[in-house]
mmCIF file with all atom_site columns, C-alpha atoms in Angstrom:
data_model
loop_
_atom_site.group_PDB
_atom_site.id
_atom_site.type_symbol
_atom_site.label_atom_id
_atom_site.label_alt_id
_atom_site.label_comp_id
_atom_site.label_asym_id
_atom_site.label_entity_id
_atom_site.label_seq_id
_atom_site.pdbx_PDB_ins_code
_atom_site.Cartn_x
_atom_site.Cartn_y
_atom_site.Cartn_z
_atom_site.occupancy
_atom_site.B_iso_or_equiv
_atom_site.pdbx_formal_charge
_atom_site.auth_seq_id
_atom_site.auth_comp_id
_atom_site.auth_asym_id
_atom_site.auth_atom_id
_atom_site.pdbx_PDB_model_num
ATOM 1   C CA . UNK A 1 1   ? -17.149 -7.944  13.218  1.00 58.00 ? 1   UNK A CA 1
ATOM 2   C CA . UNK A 1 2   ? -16.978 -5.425  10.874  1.00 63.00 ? 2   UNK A CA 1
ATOM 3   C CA . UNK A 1 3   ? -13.188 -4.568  9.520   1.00 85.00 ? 3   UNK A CA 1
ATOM 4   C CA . UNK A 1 4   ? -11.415 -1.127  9.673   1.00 92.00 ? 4   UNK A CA 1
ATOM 5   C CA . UNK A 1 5   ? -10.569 -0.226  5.632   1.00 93.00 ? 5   UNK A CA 1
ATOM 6   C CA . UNK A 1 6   ? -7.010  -0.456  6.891   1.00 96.00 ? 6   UNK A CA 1
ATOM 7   C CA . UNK A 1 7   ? -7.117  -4.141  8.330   1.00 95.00 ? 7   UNK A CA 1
ATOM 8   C CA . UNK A 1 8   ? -8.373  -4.518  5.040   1.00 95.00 ? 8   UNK A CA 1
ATOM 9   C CA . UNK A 1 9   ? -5.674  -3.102  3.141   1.00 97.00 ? 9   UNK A CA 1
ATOM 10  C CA . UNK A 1 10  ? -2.952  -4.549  5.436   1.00 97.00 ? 10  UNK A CA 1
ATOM 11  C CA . UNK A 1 11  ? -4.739  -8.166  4.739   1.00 96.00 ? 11  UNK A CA 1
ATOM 12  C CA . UNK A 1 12  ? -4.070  -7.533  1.234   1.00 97.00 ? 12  UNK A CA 1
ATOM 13  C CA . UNK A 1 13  ? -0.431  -6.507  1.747   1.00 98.00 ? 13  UNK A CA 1
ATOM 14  C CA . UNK A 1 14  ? 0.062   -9.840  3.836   1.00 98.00 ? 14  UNK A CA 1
ATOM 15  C CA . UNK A 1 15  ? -1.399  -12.037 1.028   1.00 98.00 ? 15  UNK A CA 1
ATOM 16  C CA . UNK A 1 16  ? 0.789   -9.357  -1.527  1.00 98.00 ? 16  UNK A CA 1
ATOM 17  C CA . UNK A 1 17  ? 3.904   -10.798 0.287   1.00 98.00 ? 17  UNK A CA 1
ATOM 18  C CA . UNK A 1 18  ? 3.200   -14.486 0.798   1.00 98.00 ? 18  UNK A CA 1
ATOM 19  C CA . UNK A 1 19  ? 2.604   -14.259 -2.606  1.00 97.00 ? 19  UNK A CA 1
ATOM 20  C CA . UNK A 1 20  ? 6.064   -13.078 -3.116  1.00 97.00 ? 20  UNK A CA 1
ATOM 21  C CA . UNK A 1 21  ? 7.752   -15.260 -0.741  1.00 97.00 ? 21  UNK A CA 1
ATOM 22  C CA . UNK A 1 22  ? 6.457   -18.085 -2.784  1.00 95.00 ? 22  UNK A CA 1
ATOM 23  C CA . UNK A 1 23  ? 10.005  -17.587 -4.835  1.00 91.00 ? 23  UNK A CA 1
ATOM 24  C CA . UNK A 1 24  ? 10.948  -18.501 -8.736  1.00 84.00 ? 24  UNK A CA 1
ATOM 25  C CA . UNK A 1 25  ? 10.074  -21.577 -9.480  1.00 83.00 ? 25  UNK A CA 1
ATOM 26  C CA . UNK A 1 26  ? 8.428   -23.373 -13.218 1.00 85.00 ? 26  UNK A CA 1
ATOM 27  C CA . UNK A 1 27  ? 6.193   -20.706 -14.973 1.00 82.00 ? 27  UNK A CA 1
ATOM 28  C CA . UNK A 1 28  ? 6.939   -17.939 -12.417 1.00 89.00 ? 28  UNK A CA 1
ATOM 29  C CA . UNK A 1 29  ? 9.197   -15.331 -12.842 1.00 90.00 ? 29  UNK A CA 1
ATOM 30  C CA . UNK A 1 30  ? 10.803  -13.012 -10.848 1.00 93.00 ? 30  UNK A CA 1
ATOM 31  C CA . UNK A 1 31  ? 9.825   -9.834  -12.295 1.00 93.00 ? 31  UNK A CA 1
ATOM 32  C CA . UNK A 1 32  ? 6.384   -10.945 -11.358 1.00 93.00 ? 32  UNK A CA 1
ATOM 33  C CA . UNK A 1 33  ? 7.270   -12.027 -7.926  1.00 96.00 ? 33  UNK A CA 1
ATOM 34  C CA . UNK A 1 34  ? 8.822   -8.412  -7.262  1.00 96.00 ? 34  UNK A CA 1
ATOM 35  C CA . UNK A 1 35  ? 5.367   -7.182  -8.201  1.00 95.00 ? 35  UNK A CA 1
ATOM 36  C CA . UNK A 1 36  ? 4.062   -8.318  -5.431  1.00 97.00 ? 36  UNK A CA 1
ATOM 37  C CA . UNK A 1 37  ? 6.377   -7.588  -3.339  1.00 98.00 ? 37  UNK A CA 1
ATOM 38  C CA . UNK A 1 38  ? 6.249   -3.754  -4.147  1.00 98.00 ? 38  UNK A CA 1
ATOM 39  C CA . UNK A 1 39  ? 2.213   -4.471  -3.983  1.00 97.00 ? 39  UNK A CA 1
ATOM 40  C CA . UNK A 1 40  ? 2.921   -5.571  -0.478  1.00 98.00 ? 40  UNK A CA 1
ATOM 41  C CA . UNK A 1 41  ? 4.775   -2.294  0.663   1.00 98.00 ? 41  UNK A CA 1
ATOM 42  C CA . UNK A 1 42  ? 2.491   -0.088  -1.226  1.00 98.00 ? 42  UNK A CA 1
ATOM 43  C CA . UNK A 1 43  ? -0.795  -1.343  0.419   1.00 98.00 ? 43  UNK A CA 1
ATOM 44  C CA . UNK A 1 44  ? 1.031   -1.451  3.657   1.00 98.00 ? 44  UNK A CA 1
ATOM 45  C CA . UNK A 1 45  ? 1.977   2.441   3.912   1.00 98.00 ? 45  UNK A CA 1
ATOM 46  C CA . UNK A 1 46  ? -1.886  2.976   2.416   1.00 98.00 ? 46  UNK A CA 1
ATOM 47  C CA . UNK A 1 47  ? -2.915  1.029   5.199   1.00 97.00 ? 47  UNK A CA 1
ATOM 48  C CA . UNK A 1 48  ? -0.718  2.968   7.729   1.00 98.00 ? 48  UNK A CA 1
ATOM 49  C CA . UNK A 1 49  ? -2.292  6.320   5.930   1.00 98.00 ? 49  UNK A CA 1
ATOM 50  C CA . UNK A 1 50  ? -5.874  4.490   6.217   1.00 97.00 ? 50  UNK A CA 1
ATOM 51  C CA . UNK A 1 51  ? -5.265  4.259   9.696   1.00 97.00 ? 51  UNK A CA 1
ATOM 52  C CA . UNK A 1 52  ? -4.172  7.958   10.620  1.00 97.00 ? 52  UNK A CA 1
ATOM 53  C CA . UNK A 1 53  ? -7.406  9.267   8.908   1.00 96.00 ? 53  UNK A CA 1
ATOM 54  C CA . UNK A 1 54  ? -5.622  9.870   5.492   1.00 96.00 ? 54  UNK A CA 1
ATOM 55  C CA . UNK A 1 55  ? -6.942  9.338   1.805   1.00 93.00 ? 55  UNK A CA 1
ATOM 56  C CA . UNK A 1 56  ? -3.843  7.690   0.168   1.00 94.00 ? 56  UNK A CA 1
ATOM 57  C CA . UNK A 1 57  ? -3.101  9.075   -2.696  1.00 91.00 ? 57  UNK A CA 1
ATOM 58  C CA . UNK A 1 58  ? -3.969  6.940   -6.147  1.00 92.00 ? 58  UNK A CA 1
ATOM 59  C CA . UNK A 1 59  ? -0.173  6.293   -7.155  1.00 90.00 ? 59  UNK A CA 1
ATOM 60  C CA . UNK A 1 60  ? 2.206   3.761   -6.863  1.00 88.00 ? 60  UNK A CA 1
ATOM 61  C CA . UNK A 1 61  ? 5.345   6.454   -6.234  1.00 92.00 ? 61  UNK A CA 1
ATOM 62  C CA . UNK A 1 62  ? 6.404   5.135   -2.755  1.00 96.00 ? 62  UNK A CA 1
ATOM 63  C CA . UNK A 1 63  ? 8.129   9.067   -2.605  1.00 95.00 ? 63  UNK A CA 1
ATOM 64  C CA . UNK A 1 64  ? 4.508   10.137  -2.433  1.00 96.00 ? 64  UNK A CA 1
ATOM 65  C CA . UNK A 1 65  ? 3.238   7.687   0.000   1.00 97.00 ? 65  UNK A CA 1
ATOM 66  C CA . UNK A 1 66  ? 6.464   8.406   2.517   1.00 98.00 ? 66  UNK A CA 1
ATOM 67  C CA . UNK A 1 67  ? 5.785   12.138  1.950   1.00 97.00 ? 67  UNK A CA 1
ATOM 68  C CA . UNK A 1 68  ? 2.284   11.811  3.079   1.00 97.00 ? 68  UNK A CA 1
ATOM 69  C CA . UNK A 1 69  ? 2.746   9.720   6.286   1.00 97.00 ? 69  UNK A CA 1
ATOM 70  C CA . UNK A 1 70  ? 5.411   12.138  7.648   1.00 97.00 ? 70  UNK A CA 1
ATOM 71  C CA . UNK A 1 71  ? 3.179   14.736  8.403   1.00 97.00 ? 71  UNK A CA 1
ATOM 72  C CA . UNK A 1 72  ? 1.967   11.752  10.624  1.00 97.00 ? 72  UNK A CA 1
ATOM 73  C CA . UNK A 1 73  ? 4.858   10.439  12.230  1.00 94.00 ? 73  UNK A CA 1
ATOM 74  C CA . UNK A 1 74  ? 8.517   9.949   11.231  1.00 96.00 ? 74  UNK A CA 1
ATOM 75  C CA . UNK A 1 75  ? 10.058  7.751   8.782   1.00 97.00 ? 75  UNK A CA 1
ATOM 76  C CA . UNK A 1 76  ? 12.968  5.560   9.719   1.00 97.00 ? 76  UNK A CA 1
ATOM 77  C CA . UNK A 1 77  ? 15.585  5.580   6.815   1.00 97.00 ? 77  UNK A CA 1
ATOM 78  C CA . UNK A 1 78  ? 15.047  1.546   6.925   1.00 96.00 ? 78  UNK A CA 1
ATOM 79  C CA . UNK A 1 79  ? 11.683  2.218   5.305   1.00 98.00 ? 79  UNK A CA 1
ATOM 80  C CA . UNK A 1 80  ? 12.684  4.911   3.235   1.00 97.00 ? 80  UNK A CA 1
ATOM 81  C CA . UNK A 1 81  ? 14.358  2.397   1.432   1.00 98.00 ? 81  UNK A CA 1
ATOM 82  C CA . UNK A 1 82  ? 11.184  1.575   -0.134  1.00 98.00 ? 82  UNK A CA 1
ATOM 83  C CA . UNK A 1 83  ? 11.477  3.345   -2.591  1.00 97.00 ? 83  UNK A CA 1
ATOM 84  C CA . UNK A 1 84  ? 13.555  1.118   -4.372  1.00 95.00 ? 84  UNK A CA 1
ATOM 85  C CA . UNK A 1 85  ? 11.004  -1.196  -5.329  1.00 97.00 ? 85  UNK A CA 1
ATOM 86  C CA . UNK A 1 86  ? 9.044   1.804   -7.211  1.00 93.00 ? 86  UNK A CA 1
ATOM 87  C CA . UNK A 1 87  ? 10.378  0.592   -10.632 1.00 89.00 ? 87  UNK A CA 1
ATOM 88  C CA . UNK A 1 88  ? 8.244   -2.824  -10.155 1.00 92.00 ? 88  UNK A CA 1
ATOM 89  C CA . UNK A 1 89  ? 4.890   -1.272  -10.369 1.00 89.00 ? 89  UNK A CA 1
ATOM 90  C CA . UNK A 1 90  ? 5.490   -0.828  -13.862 1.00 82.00 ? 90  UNK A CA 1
ATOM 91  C CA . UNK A 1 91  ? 8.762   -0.614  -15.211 1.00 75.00 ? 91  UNK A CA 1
ATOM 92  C CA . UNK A 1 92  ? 9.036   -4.500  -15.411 1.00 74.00 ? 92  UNK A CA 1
ATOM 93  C CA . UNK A 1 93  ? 5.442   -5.313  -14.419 1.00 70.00 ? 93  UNK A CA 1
ATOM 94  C CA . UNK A 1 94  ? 5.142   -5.833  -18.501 1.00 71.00 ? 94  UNK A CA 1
ATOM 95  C CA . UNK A 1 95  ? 7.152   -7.538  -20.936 1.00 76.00 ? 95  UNK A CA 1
ATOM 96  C CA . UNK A 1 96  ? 9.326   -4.539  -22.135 1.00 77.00 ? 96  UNK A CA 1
ATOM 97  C CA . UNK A 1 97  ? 12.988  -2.829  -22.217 1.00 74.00 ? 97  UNK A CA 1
ATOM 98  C CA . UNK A 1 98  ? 14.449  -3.534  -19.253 1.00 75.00 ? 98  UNK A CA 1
ATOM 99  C CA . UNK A 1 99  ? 17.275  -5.563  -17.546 1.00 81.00 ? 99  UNK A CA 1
ATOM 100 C CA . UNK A 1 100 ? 15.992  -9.130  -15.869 1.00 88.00 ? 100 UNK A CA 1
ATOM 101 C CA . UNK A 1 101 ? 15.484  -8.721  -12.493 1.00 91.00 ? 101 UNK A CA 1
ATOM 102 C CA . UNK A 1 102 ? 18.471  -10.953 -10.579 1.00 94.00 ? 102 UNK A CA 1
ATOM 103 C CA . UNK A 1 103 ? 17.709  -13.166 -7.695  1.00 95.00 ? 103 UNK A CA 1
ATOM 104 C CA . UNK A 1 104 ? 19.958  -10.869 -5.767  1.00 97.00 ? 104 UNK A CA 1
ATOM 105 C CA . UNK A 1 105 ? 16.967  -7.880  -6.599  1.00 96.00 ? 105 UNK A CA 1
ATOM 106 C CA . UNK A 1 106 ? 14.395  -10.514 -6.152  1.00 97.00 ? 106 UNK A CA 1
ATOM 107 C CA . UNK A 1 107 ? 15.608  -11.697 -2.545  1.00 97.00 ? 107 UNK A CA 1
ATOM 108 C CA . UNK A 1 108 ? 16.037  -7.207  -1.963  1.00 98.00 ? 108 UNK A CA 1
ATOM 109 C CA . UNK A 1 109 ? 12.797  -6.647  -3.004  1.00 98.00 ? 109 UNK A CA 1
ATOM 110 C CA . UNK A 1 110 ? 10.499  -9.670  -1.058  1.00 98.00 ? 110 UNK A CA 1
ATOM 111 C CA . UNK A 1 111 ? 13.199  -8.169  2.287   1.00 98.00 ? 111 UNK A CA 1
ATOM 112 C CA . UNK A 1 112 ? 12.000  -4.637  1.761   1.00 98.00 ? 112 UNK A CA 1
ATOM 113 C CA . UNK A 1 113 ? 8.681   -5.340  1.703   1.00 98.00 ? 113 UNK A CA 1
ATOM 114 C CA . UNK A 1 114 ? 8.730   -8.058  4.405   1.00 98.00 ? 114 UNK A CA 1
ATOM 115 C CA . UNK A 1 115 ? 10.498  -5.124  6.711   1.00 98.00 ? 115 UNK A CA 1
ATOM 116 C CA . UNK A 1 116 ? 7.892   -2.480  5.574   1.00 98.00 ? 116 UNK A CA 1
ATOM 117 C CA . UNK A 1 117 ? 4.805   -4.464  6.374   1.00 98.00 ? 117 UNK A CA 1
ATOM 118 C CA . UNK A 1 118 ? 6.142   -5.404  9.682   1.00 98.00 ? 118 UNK A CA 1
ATOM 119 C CA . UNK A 1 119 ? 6.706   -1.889  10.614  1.00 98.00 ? 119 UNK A CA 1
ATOM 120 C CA . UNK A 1 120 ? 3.280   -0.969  9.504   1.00 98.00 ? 120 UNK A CA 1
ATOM 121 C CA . UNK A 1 121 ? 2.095   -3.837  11.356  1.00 97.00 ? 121 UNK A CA 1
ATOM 122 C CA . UNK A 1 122 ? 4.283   -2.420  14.936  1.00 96.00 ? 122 UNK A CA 1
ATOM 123 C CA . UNK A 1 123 ? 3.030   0.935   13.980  1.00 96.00 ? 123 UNK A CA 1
ATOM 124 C CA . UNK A 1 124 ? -0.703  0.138   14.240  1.00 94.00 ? 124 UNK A CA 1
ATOM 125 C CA . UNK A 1 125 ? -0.064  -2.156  17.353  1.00 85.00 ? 125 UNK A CA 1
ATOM 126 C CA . UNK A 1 126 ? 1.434   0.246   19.156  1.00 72.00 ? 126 UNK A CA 1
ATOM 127 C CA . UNK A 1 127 ? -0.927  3.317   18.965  1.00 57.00 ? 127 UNK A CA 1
#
């Protein structure tokens, strides 16, 4: 059987997030870990887009993505929230001048993205 280029994508954001689940531990670090997490959302909402017919657009601003998928359906605030993890595509995605991400932003992060693939995942179930 022959996948749909959004199963496809939401594969991806599932293996993003177990990824990021996998949690800090000798030679990892969280900065990384948060990575995938935003990787997770992002390739969710592209997904999401995939499946409504869109193109999503080339960009890892999660304002953009949200932007796009309303003229689709509406956004709960819960997944607005998204947009916090923009700064981990590339802010601390390379050694560079920036704070250390805290477990607290860590544990955020892997939540927000666990919550956004889910609802991606309900979305595309339901239709």
């Amino acid at each position: 059987m022959i996948e749909q280029p959004f199963e496809i994508w939401l594969q991806r954001a599932r293996s993003n997030l177990a990824i990021a689940r996998t949690g800090k531990r000798e030679a990892v670090i969280l900065e990384d870990l948060c990575f995938e997490a935003q990787q997770a959302a992002e390739k969710a909402l592209k997904a999401l887009l995939l499946y409504f017919g869109a193109e999503p657009p080339r960009t890892h601003a999660f304002t953009l993505l949200l932007m796009q998928l309303m003229e689709y359906q509406e956004i709960p605030d819960t997944i607005r929230e998204v947009v916090e993890l923009t700064d981990y595509a590339v802010h601390t995605r390379y050694p560079g001048d920036y704070h250390p991400v805290s477990d607290e932003e860590y544990e955020r992060a892997v939540e927000l993205a666990a919550h956004v693939v889910k609802w991606v995942t309900e979305q595309i179930a339901t239709e």
